[in-house]
Amino acid sequence: MPEGDTIHAAARRVGAALVGSDIVSIETPHQRHAMDRWPERLGGRGVRSVDAHGKHLFLRFDGDLTLHSHLRMGGMWGVYERGRRWSRSPRRAWLVIRTPEHEVVEFDGPVLELMTESRTRFDLRLAALGPDILAPQLDEKRFLTRLREDDPTRGIGDALLDQRNIAGIGNVWKSEGCFDAAIDPWRKVRDTSDAEALAIVRATRPRMQDSVSRGGHIRGLQVYERAGRPCPRCKHRIRARGQGEDNRTTYWCPECQR
Ligand SMILES: [Zn+2]
């Protein structure tokens, strides 16, 4: 599942291809958008900027129109030179934007909507998002406020996945962050101090920033998908178990994460 670093890296690539370029065509091949008339509504407009908040990506067009996308479990953004073969089948394309040099394609994207700029600010789902872990300045105070409003009996690993607490952390970074901070992901939120919660996001942020700078490629995973292997810190065996209502797998070392 794409996490915040993947989406921020995609925003950079998509922005580099679209901002300042002529938009030759916009297509929405998927049946669901057949009646939306986006090609007409967006025709002739340039792309002003492309940005991300957590796992959400925004293409901001001239004249107050914004395309909002969320890739959920399996979507992706592809940026290709014109004429190059796409990495997924054209049948899976939901959005195709062409410039003289590039084709920008969103594949398998279940959330794709055109909204006015002002609606992006007042949309309830977007307003509910916690601070973006990859924002230029991480709003730590707001993260802690949101965390303390959450169910205190929830495991801290599970709480980190909740985009209302902090936006951008997914299953990979939940496990890696708790490992880096040596905190047991099963520890309840109420038993996790502010300093400990901050230690997790402060450890996670630079690793996610590193991933963004490498186009979304993560270096040096410590525990994620390494169940049964020795812990890089203490050599005990790494474990894996489903956590939270969605039963998302958490990887951790029960010896050195307390
Ligand atoms: Zn360990």
Short mmCIF file of C-alpha atoms and ligand atoms in Angstrom, two decimals, residues 231 234 253 256, ligand 1:
data_model
loop_
_atom_site.label_atom_id
_atom_site.label_comp_id
_atom_site.label_asym_id
_atom_site.label_seq_id
_atom_site.Cartn_x
_atom_site.Cartn_y
_atom_site.Cartn_z
CA CYS A 231 16.62 -8.32 15.35
CA CYS A 234 19.58 -7.45 19.95
CA CYS A 253 11.15 -7.26 18.43
CA CYS A 256 14.25 -4.65 22.81
ZN ZN B 1 15.62 -6.51 19.43
#
